[in-house]
Coordinates of N, CA and C in Angstrom, one line a residue:
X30 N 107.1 76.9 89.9 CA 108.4 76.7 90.6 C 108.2 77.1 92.1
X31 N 108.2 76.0 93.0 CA 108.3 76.5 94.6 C 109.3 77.6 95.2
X32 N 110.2 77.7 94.0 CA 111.4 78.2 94.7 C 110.7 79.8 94.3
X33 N 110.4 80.0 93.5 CA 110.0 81.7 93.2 C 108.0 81.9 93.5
X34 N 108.6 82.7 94.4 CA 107.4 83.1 95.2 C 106.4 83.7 94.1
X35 N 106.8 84.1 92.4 CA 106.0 85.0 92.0 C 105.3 83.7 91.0
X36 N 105.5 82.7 91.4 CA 104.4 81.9 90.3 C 103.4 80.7 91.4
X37 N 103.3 81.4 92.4 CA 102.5 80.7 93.9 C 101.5 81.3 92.9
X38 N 100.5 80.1 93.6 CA 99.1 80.1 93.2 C 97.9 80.1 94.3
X39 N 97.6 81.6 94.4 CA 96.4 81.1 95.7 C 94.9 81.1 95.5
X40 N 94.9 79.5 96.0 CA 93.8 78.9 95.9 C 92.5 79.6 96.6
X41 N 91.5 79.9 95.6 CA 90.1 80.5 96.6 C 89.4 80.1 97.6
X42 N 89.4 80.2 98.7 CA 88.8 79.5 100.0 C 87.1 79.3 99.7
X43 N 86.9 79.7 99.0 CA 85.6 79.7 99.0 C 84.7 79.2 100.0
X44 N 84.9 80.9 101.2 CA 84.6 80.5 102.7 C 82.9 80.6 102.4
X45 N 82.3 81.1 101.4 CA 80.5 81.1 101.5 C 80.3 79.7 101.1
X46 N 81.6 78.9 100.3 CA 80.8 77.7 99.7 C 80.8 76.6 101.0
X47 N 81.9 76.9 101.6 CA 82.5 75.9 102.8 C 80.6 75.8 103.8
X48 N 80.6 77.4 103.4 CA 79.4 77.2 105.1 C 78.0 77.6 104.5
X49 N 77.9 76.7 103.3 CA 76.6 77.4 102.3 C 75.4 76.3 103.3
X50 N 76.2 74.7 104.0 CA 75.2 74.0 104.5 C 74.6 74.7 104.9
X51 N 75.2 75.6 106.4 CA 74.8 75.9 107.7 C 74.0 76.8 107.5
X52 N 74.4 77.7 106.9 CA 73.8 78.9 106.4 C 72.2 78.7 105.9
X53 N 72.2 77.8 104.8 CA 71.2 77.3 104.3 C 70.1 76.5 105.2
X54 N 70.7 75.6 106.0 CA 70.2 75.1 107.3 C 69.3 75.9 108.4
X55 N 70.6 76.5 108.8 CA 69.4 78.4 109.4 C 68.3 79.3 108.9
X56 N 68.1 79.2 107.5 CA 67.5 80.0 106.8 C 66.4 79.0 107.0
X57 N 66.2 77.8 106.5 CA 65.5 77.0 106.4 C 64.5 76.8 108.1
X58 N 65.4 76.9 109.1 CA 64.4 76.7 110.4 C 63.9 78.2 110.6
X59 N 64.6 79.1 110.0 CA 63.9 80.2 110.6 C 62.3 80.6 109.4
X60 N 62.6 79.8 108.4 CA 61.2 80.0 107.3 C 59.8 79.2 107.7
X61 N 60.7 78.0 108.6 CA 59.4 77.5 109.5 C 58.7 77.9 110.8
X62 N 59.5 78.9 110.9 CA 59.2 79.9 112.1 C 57.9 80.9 112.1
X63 N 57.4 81.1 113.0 CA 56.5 82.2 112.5 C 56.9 83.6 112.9
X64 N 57.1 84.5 112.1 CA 57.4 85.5 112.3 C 57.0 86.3 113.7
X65 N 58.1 86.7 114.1 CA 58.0 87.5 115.1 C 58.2 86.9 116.7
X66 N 57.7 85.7 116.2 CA 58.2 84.6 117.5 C 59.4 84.5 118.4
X67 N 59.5 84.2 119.2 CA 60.8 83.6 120.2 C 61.7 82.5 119.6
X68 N 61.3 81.8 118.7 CA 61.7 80.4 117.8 C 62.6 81.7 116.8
X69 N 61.6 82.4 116.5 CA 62.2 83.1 115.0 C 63.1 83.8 115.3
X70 N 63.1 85.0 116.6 CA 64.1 85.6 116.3 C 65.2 84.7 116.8
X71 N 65.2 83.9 117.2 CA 66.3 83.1 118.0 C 66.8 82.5 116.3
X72 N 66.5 82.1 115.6 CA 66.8 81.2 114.1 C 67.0 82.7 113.3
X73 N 66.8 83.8 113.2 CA 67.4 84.9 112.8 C 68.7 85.2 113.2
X74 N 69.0 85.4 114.5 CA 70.0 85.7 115.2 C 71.3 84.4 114.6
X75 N 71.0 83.2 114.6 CA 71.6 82.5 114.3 C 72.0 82.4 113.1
X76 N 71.1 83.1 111.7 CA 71.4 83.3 110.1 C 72.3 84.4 110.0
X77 N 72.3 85.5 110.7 CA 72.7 86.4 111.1 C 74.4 85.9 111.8
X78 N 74.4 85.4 112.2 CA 75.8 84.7 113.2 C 76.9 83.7 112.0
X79 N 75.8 83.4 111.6 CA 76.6 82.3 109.9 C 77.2 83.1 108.8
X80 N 76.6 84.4 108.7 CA 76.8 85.2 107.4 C 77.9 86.4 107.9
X81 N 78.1 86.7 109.2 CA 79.2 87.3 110.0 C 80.3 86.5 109.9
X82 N 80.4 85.2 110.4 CA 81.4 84.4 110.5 C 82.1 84.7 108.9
X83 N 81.1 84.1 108.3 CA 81.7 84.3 106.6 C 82.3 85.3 106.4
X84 N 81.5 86.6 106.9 CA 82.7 87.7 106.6 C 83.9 88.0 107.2
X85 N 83.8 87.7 108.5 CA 85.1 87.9 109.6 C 86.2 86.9 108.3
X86 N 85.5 85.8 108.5 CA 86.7 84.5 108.0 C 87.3 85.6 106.5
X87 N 86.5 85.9 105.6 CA 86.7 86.6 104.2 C 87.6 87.5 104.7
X88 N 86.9 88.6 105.3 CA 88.2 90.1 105.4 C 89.1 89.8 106.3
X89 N 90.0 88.7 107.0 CA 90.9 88.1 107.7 C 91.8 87.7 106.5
X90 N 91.3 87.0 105.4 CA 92.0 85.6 104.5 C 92.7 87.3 103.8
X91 N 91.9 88.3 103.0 CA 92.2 89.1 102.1 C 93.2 90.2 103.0
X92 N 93.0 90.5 104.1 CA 94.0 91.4 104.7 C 95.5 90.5 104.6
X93 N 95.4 89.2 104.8 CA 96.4 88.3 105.2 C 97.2 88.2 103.5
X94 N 96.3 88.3 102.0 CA 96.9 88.2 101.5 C 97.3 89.5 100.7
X95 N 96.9 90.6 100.9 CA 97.0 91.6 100.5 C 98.5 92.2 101.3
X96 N 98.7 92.0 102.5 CA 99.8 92.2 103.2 C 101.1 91.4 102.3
X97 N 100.4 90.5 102.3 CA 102.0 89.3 101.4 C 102.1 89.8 100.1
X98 N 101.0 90.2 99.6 CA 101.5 90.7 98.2 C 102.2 91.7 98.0
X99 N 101.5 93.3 99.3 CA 102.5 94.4 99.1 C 104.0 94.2 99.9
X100 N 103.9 93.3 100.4 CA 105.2 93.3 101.3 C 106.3 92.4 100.6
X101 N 105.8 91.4 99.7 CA 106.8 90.7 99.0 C 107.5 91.1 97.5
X102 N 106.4 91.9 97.2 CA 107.1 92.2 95.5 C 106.8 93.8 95.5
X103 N 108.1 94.4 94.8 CA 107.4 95.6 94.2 C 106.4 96.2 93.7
X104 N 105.9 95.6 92.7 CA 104.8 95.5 91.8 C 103.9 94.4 92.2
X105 N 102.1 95.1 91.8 CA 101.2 93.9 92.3 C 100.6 94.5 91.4
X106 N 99.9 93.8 90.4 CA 99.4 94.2 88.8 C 98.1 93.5 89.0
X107 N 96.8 94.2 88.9 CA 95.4 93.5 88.7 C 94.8 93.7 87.5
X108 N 93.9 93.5 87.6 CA 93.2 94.1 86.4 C 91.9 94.9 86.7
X109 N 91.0 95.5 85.9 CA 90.5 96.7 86.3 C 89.2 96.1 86.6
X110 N 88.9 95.1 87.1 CA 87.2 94.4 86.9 C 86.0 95.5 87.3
X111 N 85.1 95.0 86.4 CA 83.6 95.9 86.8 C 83.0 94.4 87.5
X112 N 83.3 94.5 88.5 CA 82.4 93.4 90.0 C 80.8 93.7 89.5
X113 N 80.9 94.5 89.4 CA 79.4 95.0 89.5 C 78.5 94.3 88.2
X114 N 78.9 94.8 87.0 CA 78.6 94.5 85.6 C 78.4 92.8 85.5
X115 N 80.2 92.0 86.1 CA 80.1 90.8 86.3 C 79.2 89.8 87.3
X116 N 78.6 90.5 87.7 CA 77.8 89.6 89.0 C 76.0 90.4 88.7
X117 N 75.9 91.0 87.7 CA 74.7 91.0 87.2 C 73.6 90.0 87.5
X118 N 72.5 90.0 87.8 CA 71.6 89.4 88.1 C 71.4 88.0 87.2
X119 N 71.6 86.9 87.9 CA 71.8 85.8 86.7 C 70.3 85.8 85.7
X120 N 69.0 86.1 86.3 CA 67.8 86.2 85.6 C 67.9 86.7 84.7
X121 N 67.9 88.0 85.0 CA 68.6 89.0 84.1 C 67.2 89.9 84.5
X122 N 66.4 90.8 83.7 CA 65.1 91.1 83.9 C 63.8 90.7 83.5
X123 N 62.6 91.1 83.5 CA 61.3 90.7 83.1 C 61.1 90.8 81.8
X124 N 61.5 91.9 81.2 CA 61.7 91.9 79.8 C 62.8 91.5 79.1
X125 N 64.2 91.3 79.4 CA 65.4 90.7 78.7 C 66.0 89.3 79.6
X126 N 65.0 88.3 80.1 CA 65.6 87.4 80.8 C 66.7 86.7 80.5
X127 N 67.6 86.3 80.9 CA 68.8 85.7 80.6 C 68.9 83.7 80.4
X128 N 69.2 83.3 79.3 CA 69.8 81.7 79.3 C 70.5 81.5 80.4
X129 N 69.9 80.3 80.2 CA 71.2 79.1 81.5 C 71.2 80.3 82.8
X130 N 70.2 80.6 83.1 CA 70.2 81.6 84.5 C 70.9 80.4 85.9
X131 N 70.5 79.3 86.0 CA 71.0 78.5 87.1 C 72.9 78.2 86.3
X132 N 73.0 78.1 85.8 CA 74.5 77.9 85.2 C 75.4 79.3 85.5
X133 N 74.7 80.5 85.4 CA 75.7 81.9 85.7 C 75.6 82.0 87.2
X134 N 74.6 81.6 88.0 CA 74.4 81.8 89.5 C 75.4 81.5 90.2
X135 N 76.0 80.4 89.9 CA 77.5 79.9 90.9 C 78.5 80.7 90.1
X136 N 78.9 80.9 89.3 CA 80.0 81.9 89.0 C 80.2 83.3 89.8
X137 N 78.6 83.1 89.6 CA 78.8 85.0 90.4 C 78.9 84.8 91.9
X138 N 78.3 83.6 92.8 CA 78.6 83.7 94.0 C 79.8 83.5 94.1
X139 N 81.0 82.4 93.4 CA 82.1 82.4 93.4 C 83.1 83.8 93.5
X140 N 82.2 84.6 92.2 CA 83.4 85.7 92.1 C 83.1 87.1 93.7
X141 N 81.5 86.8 93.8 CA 81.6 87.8 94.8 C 82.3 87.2 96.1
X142 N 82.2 86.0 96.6 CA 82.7 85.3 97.5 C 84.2 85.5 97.8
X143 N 84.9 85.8 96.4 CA 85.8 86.3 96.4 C 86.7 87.5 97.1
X144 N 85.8 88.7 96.9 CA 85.7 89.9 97.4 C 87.0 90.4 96.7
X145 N 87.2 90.4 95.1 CA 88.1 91.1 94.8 C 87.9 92.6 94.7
X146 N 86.6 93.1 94.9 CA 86.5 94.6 95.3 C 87.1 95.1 96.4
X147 N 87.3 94.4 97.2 CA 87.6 94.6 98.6 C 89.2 94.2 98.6
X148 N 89.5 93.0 97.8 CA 91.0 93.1 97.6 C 91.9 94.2 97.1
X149 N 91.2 95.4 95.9 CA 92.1 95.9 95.2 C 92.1 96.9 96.8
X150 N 91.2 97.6 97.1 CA 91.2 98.4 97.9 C 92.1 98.6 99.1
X151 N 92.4 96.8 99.9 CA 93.7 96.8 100.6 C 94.9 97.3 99.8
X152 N 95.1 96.3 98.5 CA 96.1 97.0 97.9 C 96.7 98.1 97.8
X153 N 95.8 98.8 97.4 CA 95.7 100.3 97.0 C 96.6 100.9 98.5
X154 N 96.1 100.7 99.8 CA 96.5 101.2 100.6 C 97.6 100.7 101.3
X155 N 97.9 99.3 101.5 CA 98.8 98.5 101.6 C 100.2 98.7 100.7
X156 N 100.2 98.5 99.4 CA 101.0 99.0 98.9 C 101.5 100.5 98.8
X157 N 101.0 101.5 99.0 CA 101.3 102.4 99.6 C 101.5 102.6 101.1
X158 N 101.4 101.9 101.6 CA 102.1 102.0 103.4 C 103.6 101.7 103.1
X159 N 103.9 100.2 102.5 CA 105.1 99.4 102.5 C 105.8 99.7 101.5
X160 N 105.6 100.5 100.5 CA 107.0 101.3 99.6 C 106.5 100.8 98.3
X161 N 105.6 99.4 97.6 CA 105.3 98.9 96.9 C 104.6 99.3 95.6
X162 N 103.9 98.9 95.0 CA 103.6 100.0 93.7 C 102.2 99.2 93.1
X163 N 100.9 99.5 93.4 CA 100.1 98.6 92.4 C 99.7 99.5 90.9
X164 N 99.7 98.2 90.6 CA 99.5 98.5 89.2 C 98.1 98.0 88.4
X165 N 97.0 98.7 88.2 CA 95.9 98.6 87.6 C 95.6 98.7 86.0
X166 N 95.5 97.4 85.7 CA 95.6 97.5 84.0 C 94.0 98.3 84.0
X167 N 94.7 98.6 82.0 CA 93.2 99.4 81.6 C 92.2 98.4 81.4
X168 N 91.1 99.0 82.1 CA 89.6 98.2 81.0 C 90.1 97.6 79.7
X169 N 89.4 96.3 79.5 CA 89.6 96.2 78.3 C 90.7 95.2 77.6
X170 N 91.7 95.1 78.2 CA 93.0 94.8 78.5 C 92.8 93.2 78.1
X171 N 92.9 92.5 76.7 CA 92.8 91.3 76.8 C 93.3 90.0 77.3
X172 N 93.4 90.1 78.5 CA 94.8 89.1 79.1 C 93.9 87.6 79.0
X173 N 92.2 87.3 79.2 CA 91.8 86.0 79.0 C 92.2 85.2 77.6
X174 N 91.8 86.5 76.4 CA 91.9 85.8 75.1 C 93.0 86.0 74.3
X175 N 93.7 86.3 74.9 CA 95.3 86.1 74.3 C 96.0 85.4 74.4
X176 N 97.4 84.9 73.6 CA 98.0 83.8 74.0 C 99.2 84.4 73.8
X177 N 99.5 84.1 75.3 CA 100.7 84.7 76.0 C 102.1 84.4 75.7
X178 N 102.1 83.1 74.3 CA 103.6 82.9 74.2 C 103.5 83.6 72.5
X179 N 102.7 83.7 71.9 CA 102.3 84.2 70.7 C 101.8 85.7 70.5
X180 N 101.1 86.0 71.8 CA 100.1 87.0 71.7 C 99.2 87.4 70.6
X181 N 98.8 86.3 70.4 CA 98.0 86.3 68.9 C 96.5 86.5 70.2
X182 N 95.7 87.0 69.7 CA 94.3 86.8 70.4 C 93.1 86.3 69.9
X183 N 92.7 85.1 70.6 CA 91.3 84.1 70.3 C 90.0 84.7 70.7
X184 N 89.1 85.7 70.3 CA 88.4 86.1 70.4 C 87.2 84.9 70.8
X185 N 87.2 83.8 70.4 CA 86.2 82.6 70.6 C 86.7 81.9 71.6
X186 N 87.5 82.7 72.5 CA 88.0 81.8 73.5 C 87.3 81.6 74.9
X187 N 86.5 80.3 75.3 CA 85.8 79.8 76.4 C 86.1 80.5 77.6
X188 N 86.1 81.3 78.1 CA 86.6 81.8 79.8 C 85.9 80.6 80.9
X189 N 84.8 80.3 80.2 CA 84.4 79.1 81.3 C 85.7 78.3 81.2
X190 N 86.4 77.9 80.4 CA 86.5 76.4 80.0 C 88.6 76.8 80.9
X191 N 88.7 75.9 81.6 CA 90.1 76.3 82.8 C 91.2 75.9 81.8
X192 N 91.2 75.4 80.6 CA 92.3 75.5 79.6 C 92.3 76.2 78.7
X193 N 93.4 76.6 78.1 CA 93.6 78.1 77.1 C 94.1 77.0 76.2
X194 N 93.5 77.0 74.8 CA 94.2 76.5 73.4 C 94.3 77.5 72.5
X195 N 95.2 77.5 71.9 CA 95.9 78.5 70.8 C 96.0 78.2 69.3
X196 N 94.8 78.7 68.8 CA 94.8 77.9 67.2 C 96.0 78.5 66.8
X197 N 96.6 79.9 66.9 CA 97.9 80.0 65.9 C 99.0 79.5 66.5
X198 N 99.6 79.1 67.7 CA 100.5 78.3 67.8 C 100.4 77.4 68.4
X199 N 99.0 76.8 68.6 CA 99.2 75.4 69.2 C 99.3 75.1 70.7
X200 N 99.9 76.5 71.5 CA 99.4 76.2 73.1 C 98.5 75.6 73.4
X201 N 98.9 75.3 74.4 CA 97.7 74.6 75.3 C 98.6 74.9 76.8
X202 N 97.6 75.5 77.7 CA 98.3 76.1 78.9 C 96.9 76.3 79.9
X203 N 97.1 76.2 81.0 CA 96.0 76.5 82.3 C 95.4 77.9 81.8
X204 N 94.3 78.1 81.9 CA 93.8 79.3 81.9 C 94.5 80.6 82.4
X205 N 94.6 80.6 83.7 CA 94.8 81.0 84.9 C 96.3 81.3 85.0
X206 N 97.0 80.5 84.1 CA 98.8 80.7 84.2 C 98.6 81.7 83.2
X207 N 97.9 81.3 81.9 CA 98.4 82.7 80.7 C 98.0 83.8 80.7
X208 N 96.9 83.9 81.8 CA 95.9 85.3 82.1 C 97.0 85.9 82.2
X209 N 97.7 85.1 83.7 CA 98.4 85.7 84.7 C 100.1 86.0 84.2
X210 N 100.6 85.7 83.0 CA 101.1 85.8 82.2 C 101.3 87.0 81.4
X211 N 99.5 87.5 80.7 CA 99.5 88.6 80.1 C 99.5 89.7 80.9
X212 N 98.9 89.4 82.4 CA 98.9 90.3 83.3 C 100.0 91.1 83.7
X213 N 101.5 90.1 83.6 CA 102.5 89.9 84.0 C 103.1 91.5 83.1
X214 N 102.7 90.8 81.7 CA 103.3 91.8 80.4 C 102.6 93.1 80.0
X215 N 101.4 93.4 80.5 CA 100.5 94.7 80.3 C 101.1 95.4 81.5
X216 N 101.4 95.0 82.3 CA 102.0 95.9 83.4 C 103.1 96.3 83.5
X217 N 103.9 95.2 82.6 CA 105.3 96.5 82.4 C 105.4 97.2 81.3
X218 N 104.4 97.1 80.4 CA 104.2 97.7 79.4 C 103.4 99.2 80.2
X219 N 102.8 99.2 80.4 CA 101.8 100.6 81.5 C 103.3 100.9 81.8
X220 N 104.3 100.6 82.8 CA 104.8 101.3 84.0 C 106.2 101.8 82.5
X221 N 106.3 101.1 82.0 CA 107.2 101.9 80.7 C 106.6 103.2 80.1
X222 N 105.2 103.0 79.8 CA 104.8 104.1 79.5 C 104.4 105.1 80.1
X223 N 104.8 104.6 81.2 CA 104.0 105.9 82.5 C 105.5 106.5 82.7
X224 N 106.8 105.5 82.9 CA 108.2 106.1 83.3 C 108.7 107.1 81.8
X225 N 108.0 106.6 80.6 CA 108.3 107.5 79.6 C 107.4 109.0 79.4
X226 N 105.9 109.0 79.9 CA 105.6 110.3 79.8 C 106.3 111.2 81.0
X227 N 106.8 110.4 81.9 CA 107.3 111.0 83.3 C 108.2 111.9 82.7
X228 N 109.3 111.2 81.9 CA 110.5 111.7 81.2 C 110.5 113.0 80.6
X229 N 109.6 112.8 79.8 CA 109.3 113.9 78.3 C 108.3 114.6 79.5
X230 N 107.6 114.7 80.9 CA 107.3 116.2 81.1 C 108.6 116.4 81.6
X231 N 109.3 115.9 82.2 CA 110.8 116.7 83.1 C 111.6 117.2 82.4
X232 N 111.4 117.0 81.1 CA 112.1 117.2 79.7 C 111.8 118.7 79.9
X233 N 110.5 118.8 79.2 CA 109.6 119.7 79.0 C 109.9 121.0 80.0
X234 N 109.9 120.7 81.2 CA 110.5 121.4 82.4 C 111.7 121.9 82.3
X235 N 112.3 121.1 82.5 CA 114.1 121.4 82.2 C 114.0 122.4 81.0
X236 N 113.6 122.1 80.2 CA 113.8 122.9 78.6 C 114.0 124.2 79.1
X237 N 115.7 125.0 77.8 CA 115.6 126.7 78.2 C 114.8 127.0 77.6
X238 N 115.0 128.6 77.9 CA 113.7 129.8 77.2 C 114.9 130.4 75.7
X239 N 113.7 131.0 75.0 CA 114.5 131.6 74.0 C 115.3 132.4 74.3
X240 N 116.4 132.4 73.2 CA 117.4 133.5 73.6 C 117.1 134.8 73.7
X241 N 117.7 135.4 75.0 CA 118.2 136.8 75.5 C 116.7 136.2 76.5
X242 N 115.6 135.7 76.4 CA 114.6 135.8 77.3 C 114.9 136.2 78.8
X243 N 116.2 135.5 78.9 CA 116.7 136.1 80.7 C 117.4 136.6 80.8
X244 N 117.1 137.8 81.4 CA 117.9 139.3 82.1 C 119.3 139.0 82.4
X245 N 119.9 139.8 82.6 CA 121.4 139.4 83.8 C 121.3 139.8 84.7
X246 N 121.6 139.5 85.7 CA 121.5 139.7 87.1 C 121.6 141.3 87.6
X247 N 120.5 141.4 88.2 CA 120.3 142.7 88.1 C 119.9 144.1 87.2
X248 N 119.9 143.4 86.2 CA 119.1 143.9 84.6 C 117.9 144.0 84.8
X249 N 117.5 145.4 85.3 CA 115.8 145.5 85.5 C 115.2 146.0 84.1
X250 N 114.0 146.7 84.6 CA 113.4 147.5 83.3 C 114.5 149.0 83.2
X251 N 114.7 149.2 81.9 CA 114.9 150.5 81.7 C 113.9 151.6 82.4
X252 N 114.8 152.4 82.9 CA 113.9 153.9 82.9 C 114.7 155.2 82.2
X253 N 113.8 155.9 81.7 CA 114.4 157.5 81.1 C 114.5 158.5 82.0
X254 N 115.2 159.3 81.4 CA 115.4 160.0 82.1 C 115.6 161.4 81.4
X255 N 114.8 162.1 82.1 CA 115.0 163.7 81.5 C 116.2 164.2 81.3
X256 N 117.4 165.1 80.9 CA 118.2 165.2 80.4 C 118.0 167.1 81.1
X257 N 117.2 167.4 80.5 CA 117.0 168.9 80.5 C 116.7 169.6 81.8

């Protein structure tokens, strides 16, 4: 819906894929170079100038949208990714080499090209400048293999594959909408449960003390007193 800003969809610029020619192109003259040369560091300097640009362009696009997120909605709900785990070495190692190693390579440049590590972290602070609230689901958190009008969950469900089908009821929906869907519902589920333990400690607080436990005003300790 154009009219509700909360179901915009932003598209990944994928600024390393945009300038993967040039980049590649520089690398390439500077491997015909001979090291240490006037040619070389000149074709260094220039690989070096391709891979900056990429980043300026990256941390420009993510400040820009990290600002619209905390500034337009209360809540901004992620999920908890391990970047790290997911962009694993597509080879894998010398002893446990990995299948279809050329087939995981572009996923991982995609997702690091991304820089959602770098995204949560505006958040984190952005949304706390501007009054807003992010919300970090738990590990774990099945929002790919679920189906978000059923919540039944497809454990055999493709994450490659950009459509979500639903053997128990028959969905069929963009990947990417029912993620963003489940995302939608784990996060008010978290902030319920966080505004309900809030409750029961202030509870807890408030609660009186057993009876007579408090003095009357001015009710110190007894003292005795000699008589004789």
């Amino acid at each position: 819906d154009p009219a509700d800003p909360a179901t915009a969809v932003v598209h990944h610029p994928r600024l390393l894929a945009v300038s993967l020619a040039k980049l590649s192109k520089a690398q390439r003259a500077m491997s015909r170079c001979q090291q240490g040369s006037g040619r070389w560091r000149k074709a260094t300097a220039r690989v070096s100038r391709a891979h900056q640009q990429v980043t300026v362009r990256r941390v420009s696009f993510l400040h820009g949208l990290s600002k619209k997120l905390a500034t337009g909605f209360t809540h901004v709900a992620i999920e908890d990714l391990d970047i790290t785990a997911l962009t694993t070495s597509a080879e894998g190692t010398r002893d446990k080499p990995r299948k279809n190693a050329t087939a995981r390579t572009r996923p991982n440049q995609h997702l690091l090209d991304a820089g959602l590590g770098s995204l949560r972290k505006k958040l984190a602070y952005k949304t706390a400048w501007y009054g807003s609230q992010l919300v970090v689901l738990d590990q774990g958190e099945p929002v790919t293999a679920s189906c978000a009008k059923c919540k039944e969950r497809n454990p055999s469900s493709d994450p490659s594959c950009s459509t979500f089908h639903c053997p128990s009821c028959g969905a069929v929906v963009h990947r990417h909408v029912n993620s963003t869907a489940n995302i939608v519902d784990a996060a008010h589920r978290k902030l319920k449960t966080v505004a309900s333990d809030r409750g029961e400690t202030q509870n807890a607080r408030r609660a009186p003390g057993s009876p007579g436990a408090r003095k009357a005003p001015g009710q110190g300790a007894s003292k005795r007193e000699d008589t004789g």
